[in-house]
Coordinates of C-alpha atoms and ligand atoms in Angstrom, one line a residue:
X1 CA 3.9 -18.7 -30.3
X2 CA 5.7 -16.6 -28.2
X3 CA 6.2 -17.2 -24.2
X4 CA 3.4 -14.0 -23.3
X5 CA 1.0 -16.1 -26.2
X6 CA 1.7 -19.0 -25.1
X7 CA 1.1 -18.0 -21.3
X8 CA -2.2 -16.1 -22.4
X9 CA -3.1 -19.3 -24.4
X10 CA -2.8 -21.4 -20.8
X11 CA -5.2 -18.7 -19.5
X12 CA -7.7 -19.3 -21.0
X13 CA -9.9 -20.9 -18.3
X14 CA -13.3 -23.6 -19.4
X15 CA -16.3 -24.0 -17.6
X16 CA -15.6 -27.3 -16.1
X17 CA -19.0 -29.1 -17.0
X18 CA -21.4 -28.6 -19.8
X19 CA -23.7 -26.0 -18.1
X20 CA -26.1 -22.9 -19.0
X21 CA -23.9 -20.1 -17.6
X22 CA -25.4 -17.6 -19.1
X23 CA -27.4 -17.1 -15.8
X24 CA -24.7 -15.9 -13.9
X25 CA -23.0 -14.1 -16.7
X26 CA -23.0 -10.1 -17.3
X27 CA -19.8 -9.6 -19.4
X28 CA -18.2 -7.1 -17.0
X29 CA -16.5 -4.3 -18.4
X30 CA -16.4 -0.9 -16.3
X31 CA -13.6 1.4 -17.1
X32 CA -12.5 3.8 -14.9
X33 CA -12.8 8.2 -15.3
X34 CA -10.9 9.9 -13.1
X35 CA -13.2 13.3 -14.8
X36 CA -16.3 11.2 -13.2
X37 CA -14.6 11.0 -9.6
X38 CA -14.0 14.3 -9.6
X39 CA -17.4 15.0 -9.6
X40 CA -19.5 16.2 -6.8
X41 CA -23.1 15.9 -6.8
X42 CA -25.8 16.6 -4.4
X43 CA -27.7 13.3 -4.2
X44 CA -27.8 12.5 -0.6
X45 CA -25.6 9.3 0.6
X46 CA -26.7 6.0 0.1
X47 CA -26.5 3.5 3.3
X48 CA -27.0 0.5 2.5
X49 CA -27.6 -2.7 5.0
X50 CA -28.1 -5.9 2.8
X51 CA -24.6 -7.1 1.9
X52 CA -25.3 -10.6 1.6
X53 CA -23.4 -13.4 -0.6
X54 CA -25.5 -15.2 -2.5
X55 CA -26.7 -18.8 -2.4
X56 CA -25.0 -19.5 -5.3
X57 CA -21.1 -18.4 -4.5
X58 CA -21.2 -19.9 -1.2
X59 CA -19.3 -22.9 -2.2
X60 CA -16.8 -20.9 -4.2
X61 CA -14.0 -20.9 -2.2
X62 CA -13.9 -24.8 -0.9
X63 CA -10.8 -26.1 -0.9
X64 CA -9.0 -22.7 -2.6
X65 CA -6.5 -20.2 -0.7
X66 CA -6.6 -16.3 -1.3
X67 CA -3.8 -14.3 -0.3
X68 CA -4.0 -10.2 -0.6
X69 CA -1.0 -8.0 -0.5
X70 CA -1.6 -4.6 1.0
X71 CA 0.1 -1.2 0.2
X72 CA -0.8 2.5 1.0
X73 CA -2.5 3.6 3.9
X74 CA -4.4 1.9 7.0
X75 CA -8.1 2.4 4.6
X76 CA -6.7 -0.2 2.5
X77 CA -5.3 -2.5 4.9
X78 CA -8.6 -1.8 6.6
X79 CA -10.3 -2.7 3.3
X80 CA -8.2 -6.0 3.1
X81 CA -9.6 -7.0 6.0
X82 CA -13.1 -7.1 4.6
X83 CA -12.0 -8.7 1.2
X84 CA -10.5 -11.1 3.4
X85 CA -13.7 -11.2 5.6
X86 CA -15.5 -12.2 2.0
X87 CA -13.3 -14.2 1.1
X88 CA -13.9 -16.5 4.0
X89 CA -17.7 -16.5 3.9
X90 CA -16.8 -17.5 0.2
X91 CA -15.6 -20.6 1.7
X92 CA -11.8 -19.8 1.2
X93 CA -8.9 -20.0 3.7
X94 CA -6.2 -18.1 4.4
X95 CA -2.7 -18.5 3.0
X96 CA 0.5 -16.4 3.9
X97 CA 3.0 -18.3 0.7
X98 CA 1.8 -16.7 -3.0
X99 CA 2.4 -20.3 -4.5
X100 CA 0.1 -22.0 -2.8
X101 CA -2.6 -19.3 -3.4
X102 CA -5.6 -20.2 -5.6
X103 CA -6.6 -16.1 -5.9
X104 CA -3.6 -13.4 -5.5
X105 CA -5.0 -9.7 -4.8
X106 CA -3.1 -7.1 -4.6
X107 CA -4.9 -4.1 -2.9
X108 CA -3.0 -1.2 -4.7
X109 CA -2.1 2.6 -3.8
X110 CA -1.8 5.4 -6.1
X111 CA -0.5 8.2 -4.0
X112 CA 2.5 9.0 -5.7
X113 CA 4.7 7.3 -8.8
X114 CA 7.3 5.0 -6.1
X115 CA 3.9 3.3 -5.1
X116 CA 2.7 2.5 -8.7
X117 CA 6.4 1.2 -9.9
X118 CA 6.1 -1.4 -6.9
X119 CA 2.9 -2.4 -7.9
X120 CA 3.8 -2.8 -11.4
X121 CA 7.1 -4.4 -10.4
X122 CA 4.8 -7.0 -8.0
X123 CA 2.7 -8.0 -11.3
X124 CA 5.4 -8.8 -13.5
X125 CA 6.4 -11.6 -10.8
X126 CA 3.7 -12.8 -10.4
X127 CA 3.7 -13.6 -14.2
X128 CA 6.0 -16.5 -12.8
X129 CA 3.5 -17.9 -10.5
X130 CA 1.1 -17.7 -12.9
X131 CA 3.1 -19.8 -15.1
X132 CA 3.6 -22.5 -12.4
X133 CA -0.2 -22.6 -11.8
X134 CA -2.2 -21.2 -14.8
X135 CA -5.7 -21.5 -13.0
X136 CA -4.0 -19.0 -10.6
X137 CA -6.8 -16.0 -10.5
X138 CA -4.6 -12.3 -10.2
X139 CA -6.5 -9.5 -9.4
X140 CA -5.6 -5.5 -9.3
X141 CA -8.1 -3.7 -6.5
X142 CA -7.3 -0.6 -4.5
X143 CA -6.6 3.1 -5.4
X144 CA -4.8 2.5 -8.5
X145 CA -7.6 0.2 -10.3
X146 CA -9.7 3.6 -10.1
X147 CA -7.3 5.4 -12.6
X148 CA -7.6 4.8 -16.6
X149 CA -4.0 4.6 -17.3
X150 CA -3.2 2.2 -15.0
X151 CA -6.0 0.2 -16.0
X152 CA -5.0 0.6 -19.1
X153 CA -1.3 -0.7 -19.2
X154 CA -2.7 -3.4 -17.4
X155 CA -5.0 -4.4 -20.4
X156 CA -1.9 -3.7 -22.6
X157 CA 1.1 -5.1 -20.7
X158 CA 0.1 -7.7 -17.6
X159 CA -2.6 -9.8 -19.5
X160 CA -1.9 -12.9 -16.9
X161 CA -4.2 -9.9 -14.4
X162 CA -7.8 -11.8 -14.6
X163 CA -9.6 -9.0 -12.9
X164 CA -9.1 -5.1 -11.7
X165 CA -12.0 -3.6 -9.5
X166 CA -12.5 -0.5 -8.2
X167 CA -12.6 0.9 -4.3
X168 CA -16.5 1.2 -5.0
X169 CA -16.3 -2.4 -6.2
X170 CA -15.3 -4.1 -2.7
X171 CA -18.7 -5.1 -2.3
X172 CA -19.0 -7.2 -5.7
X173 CA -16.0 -9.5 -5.4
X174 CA -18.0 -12.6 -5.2
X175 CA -19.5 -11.8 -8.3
X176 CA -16.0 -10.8 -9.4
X177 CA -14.4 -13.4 -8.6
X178 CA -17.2 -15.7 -10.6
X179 CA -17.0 -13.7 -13.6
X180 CA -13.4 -14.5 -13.9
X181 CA -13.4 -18.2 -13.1
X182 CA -16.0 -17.8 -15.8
X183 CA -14.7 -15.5 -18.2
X184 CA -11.5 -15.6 -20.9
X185 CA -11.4 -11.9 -21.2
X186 CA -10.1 -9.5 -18.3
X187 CA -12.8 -8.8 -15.6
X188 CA -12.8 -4.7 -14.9
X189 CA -15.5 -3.7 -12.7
X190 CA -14.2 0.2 -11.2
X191 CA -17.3 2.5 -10.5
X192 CA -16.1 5.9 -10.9
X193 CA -18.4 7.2 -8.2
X194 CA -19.0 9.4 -5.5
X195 CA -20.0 6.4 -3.4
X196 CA -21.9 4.8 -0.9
X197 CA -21.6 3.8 2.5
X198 CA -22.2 -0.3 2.8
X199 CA -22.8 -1.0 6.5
X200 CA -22.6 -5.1 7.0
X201 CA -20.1 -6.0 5.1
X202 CA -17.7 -8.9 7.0
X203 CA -14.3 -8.1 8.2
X204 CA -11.7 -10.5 9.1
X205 CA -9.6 -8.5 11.4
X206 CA -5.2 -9.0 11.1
X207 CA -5.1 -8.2 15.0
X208 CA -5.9 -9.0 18.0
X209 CA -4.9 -6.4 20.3
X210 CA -5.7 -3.1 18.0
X211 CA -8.4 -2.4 15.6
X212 CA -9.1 -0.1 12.9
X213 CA -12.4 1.4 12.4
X214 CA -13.6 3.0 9.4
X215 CA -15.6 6.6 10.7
X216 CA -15.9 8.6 7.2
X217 CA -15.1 7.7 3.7
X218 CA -13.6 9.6 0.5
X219 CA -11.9 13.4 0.3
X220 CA -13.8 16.2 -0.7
X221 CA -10.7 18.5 -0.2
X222 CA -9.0 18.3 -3.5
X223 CA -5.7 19.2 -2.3
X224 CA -4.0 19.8 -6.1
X225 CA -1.5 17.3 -5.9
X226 CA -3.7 14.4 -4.3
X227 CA -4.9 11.5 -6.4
X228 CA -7.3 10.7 -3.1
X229 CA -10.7 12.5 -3.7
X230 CA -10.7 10.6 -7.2
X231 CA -10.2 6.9 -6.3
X232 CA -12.1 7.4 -3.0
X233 CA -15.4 9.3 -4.4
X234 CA -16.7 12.3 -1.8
X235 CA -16.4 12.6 1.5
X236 CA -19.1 10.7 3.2
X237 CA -19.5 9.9 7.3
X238 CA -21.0 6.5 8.8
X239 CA -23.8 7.0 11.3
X240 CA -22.9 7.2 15.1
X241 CA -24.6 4.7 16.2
X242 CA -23.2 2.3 13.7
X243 CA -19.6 3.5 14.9
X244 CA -20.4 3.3 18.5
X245 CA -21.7 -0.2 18.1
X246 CA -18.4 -1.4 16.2
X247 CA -16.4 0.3 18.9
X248 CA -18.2 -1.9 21.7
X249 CA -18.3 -4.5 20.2
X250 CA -14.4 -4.6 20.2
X251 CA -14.2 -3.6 23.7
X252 CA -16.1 -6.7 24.3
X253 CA -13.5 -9.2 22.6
X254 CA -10.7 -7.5 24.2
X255 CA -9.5 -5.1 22.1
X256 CA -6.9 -3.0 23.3
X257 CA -6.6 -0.1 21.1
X258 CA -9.2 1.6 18.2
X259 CA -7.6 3.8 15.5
X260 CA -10.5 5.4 14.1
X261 CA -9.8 6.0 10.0
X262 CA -10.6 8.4 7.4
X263 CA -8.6 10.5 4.7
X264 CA -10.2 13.7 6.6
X265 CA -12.0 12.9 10.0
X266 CA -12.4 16.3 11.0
X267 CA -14.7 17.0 8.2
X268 CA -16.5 13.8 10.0
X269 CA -20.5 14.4 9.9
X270 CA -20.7 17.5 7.8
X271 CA -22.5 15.4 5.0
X272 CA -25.6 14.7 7.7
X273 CA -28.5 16.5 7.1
X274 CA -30.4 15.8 10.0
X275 CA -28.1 15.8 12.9
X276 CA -25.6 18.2 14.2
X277 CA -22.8 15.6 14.8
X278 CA -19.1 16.1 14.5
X279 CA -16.1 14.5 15.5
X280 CA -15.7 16.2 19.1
X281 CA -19.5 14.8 19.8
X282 CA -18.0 10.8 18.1
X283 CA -14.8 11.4 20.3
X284 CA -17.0 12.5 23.7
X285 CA -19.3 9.4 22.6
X286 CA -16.3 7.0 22.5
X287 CA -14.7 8.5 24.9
X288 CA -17.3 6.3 27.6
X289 CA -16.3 3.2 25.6
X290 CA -14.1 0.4 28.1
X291 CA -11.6 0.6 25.4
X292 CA -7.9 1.6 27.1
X293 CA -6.8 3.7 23.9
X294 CA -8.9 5.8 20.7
X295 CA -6.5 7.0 18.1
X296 CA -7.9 8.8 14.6
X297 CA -6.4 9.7 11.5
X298 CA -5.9 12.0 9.5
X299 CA -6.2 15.7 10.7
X300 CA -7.1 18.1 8.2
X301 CA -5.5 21.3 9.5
X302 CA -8.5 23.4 8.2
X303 CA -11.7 21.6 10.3
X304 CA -9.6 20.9 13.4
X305 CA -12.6 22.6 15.7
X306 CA -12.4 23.8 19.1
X307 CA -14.9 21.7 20.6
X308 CA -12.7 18.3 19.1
X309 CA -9.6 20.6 21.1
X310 CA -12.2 20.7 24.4
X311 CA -12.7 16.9 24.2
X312 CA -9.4 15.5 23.7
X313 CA -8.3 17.7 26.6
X314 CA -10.5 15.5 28.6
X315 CA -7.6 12.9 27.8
X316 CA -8.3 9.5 29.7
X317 CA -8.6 6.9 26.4
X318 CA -8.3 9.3 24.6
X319 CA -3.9 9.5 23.3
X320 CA -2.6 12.5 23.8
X321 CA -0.9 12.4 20.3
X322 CA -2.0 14.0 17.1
X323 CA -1.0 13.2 13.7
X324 CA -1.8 17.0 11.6
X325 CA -0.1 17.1 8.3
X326 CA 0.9 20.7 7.4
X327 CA 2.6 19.8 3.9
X328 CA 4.8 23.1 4.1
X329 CA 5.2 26.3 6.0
X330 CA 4.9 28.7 3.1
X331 CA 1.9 30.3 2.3
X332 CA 2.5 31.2 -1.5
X333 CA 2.6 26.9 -1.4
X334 CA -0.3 25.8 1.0
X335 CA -2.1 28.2 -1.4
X336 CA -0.9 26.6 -4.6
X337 CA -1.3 23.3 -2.5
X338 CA -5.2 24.7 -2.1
X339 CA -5.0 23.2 1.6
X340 CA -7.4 26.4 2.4
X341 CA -5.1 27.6 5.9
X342 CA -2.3 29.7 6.4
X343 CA 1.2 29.3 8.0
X344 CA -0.7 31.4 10.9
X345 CA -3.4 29.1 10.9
X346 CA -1.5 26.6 11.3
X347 CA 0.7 27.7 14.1
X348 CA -2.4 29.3 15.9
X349 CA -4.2 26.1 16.0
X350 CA -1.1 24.3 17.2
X351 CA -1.3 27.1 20.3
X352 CA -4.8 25.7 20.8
X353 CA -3.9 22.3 21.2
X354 CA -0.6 23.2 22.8
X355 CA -2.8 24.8 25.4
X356 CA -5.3 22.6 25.9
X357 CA -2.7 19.4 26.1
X358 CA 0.2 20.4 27.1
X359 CA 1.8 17.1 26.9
X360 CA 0.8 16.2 23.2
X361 CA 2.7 15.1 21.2
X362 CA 2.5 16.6 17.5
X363 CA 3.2 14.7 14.4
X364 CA 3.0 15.4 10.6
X365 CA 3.4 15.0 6.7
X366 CA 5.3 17.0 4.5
X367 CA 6.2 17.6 1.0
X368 CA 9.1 19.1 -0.5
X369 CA 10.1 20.1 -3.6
X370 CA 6.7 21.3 -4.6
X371 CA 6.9 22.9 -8.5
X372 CA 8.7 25.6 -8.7
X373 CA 9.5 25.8 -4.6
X374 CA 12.0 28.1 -4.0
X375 CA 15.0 27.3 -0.8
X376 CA 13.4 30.2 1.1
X377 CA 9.8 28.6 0.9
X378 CA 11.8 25.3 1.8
X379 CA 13.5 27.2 4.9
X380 CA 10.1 28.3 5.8
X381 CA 9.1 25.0 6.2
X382 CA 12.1 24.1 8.3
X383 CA 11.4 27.1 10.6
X384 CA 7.9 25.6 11.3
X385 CA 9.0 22.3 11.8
X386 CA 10.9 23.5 14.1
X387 CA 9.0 25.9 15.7
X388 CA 6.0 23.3 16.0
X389 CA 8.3 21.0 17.5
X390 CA 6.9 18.0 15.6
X391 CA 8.5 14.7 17.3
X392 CA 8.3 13.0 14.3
X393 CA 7.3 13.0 10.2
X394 CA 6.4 11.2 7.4
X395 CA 8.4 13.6 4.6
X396 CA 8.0 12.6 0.7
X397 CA 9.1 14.7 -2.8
X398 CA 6.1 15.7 -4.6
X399 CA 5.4 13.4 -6.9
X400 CA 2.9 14.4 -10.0
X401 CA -0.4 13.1 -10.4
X402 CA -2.1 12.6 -13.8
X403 CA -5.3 14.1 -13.7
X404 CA -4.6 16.3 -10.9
X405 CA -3.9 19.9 -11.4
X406 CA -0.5 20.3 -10.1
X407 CA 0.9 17.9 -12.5
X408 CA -0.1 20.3 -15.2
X409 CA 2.1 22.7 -13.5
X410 CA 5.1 23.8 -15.1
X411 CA 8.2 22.8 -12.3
X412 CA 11.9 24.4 -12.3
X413 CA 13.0 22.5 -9.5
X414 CA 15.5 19.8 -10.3
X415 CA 15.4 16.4 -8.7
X416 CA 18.7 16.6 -7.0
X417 CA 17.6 19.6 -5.3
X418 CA 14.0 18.3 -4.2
X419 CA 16.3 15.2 -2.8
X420 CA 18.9 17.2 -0.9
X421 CA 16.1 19.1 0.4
X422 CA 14.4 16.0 1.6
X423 CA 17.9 15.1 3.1
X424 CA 17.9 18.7 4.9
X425 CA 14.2 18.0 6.0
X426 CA 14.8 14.6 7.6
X427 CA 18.2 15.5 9.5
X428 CA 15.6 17.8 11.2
X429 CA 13.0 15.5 11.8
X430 CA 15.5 13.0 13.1
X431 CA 17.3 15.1 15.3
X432 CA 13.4 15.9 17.1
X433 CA 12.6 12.3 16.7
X434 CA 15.7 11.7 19.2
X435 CA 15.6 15.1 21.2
X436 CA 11.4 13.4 22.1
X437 CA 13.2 9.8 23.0
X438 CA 15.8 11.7 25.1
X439 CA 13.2 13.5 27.6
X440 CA 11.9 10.1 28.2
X441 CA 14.9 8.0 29.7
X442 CA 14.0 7.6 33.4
X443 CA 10.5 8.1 32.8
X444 CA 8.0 5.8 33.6
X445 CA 5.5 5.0 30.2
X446 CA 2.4 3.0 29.5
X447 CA 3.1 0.1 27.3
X448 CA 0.7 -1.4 25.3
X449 CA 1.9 -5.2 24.4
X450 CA 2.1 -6.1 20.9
X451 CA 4.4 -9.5 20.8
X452 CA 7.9 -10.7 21.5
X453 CA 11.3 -9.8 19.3
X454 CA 11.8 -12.2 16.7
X455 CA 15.0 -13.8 18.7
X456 CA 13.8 -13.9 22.0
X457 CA 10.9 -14.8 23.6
X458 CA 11.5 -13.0 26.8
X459 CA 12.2 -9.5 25.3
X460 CA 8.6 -7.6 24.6
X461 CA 7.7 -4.9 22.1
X462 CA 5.6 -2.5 22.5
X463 CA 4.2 0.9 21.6
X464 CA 3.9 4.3 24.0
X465 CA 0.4 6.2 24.5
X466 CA 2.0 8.6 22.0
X467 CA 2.9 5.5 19.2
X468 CA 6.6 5.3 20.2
X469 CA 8.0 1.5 20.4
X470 CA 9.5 0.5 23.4
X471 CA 11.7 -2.9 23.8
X472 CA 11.7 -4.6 27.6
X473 CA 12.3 -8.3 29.4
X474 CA 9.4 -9.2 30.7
X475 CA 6.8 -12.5 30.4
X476 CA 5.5 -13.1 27.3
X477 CA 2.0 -13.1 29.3
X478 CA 2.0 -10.1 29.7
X479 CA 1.6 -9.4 25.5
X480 CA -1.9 -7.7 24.8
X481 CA -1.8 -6.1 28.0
X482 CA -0.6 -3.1 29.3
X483 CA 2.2 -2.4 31.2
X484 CA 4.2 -0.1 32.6
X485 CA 7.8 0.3 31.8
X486 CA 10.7 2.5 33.1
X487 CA 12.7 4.0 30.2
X488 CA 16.5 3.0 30.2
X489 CA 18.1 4.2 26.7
X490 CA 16.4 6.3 23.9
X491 CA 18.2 4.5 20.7
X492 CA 17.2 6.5 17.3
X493 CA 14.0 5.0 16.6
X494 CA 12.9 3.2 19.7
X495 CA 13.0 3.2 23.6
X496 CA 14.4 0.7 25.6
X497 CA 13.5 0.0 29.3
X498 CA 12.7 -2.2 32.2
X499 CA 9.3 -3.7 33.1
X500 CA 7.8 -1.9 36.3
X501 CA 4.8 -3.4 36.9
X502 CA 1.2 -3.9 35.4
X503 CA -1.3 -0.9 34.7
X504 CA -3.8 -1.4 37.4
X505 CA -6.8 -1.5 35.5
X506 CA -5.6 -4.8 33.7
X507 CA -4.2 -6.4 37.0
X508 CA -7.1 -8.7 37.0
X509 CA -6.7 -9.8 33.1
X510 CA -3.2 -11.1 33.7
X511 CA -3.2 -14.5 34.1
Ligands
LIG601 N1 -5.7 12.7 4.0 C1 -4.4 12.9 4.5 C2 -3.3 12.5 3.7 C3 -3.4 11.3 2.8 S1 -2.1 11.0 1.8 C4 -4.2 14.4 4.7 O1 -4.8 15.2 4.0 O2 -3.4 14.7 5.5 C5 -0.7 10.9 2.9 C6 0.3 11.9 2.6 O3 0.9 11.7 1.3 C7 -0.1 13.3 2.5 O4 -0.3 13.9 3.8 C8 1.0 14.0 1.7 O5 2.0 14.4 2.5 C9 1.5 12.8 0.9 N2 1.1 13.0 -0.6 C10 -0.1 13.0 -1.1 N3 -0.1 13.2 -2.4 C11 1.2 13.3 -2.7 C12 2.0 13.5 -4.0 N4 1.3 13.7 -5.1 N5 3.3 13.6 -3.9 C13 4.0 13.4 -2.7 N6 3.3 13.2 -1.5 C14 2.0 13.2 -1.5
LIG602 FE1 -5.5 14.3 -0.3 FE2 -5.8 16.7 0.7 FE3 -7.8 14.9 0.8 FE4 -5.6 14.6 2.3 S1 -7.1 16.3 2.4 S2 -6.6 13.0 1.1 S3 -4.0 15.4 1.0 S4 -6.9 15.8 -1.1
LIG603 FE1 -2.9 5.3 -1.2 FE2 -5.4 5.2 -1.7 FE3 -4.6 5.3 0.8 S1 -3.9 6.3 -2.8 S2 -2.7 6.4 0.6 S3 -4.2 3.6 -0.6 S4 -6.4 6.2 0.0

């Protein structure tokens, strides 16, 4: 017997009395199609209210420990926070050390190859854990799970994984989890849908001072090189009230800060039939809301409407920073991208918004080396960048997508030169990043309080109104407030300063 046989023998996991199972036993098996998520139909959205866990899991977790490990974007940390919110009413607790875990999740993101290898990388260690501790449960959620040949090698190669379920799956991990205590084989449970939109489920929140809310689900955009609209089904917006409700009730445990998620918020209420309700009415809504700051992301160039413009011009909680990922600055590429705006567009709406807040502070995405981008399409992404005046970007080399159709493109650009383009790109952004820090030394900035440097209790950290960190001495009581700071020195990345005083508003928190 070899070590994998061996390993697999150990696996193998017996009910641990003599018991009729069969009650609680569907063999699960559901495989993933990424040609089912691509479909769109027109049943209407399904909201559903009755997440409960069942009588008979709610003992499952006594005396076990989960631990999940999160990649990708703030929708799957978000989504870790209600696994881990299931995971409690499970019964579980908490753990932050792998070996001591009793169930190891790892909430996975496909959104281009670097993310995959780390994942893949992550499961072959965990192979050693499992070895330690062979009742160990592994399981594969998150974007990836929804793609058959990831699911696939999984079956083939990482046969210590006890279960892989889907986004759509979130929802069914007690039964998941049941199945695999039960089970010998793999548990795969993805749903290859267009979705639903499950209202109670519990959350277990990693923070204290800022918050995520979840305001729309799923991608309807189909940008050709993103894996998104197929691992997170259609686009699909929560109800008002049950966003305005979330958002109060944070305001009322002291929560500093909401970030407001989707993969395309300005396409926020479009799917409601009855209501005329968009994202400028959500933001004018929340806007009333005793919470000190309301972020959202992400912009999708293309529904960025001039009422939302109107609204945020209204400032007050609402930041006075936008994150709108362009992706390039050439047309012949937006249009191969399908992002559905032009370079014009683009630079029109930024006019708007420039207009409207003239202190805003712009941020972005972009990808270079494209197939087939030529070095004047790449210089005419340079030129916007520059002519935007972006103060900072998240820059990545395309990276193809099975399944998608610009990874059946042919590509003539080599990988040295989509690199050294990236190097080009990010000596721009950089040199804007710190040109934006300059302007601030001997200004005076809001400061919201996240927590102390790891060396020194007395020296804060904190982040800006427009997301920029800012180091300062001051009390550590003053952490989950707000505070205002005068800025001293703009290093590369960060701001330093000196504490000024407290925002007036929170004068009366402050103990
Ligand atoms: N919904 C958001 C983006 C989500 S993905 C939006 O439309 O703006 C975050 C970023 O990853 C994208 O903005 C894009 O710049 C990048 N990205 C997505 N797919 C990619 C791919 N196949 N290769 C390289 N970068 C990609
Ligand atoms: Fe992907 Fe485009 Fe949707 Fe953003 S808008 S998630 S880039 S398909
Ligand atoms: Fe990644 Fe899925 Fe988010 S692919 S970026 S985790 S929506």
């Amino acid at each position: 017997m070899n070590e994998e046989q061996r390993l697999a023998s150990q696996q193998v996991k017996q009910p641990q009395q003599e018991k009729d199972y069969s009650k609680y036993f569907e063999k699960v098996f559901t495989a993933p199609s990424l040609k089912d998520a691509k479909k769109r139909g027109k049943e209407e959205v399904k909201y559903h209210k009755d997440f409960d866990i069942e009588e008979k899991f709610l003992h499952m977790g006594e005396g076990r420990k989960f631990y999940i490990r999160t990649y990708g974007c703030q929708m799957n940390e978000h989504d870790t926070e209600v696994m881990a919110g299931i995971f409690m009413q499970l019964g579980y607790t908490s753990t932050e050390q792998i070996e001591e875990a009793d169930v190891v999740l790892l909430n996975t993101c496909a959104i281009r190859e670097g993310a995959e290898n780390k994942v893949f990388g992550e499961l072959g260690f965990l192979l050693k854990y499992k070895r330690q501790n062979p009742e160990m449960l592994i399981g594969v959620c998150g974007c990836m799970s929804q793609e058959e040949s990831v699911v696939n090698r999984i079956l083939k190669q990482y046969q210590h994984v006890d279960m892989v379920f889907g986004t759509h799956n979130i929802h069914r991990l007690p039964h998941i989890l049941n199945e695999a205590y039960m089970s010998k084989e793999m548990v795969v449970e993805v749903w290859s849908k267009e979705g639903d939109v499950i209202e109670n489920l519990p959350k277990k929140r990693l923070g204290s001072i800022k918050a995520w809310v979840n305001i729309m689900y799923g991608c309807d955009k189909f940008c050709t090189y993103c894996i998104v609209p197929y691992t997170r089904g259609k686009e699909r917006s929560r109800r008002p009230e049950e966003i305005i409700q979330e958002v109060r009730e944070l305001a009322a445990q002291g929560y500093k800060e909401i970030m407001l998620l989707g993969q395309n918020v300005n396409a926020y209420g479009k799917d409601f039939e009855d209501i005329t309700y968009r994202l400028g009415d959500l933001m004018d809504a929340i806007r009333t809301i005793d919470i000190p700051r309301v972020r959202f992301t992400t912009s999708h160039p293309r529904d960025f409407d001039d009422h939302l413009i109107e609204i945020l011009a209204k400032g007050g909680n609402l930041v006075e920073h936008i994150h709108l990922p362009v992706q390039s600055g050439s047309n012949e590429i937006l249009k191969i991208m399908a992002r559905k705006y032009t370079r014009e567009h683009f630079l029109q709406l930024v006019e708007k918004i420039k207009t409207a807040i003239p202190n805003v502070a712009l941020t972005t995405d972009i990808i270079v080396g494209y197939p087939n981008e030529t070095e004047e399409q790449f210089q005419e992404t340079l030129d916007l960048y520059r002519e935007v005046g972006f103060e900072m970007a998240f820059t990545y080399i395309y990276s193809p997508r099975e399944g998608t159709p610009a990874a059946k493109m042919t590509d003539n650009v080599p990988d040295e030169v989509k690199k050294e383009r990236l190097h080009r790109l990010n000596h721009v952004v950089a040199e804007y990043s710190a040109k934006a820090l300059k302007e601030l030394e001997g200004q005076i900035v809001e400061v919201l309080v996240e927590g102390s440097s790891k060396r020194r209790d007395d020296v804060l950290a904190g982040y800006t109104r427009k997301n920029r960190l800012v180091n300062f001495k001051a009390d550590p009581k003053y952490i989950g407030h707000r505070v205002l700071v005068k800025v001293t020195e703009a290093k590369s990345h960060s701001l330093l300063g000196e504490f000024v005083g407290k925002v007036k508003e929170e004068v009366e928190l402050i103990k």
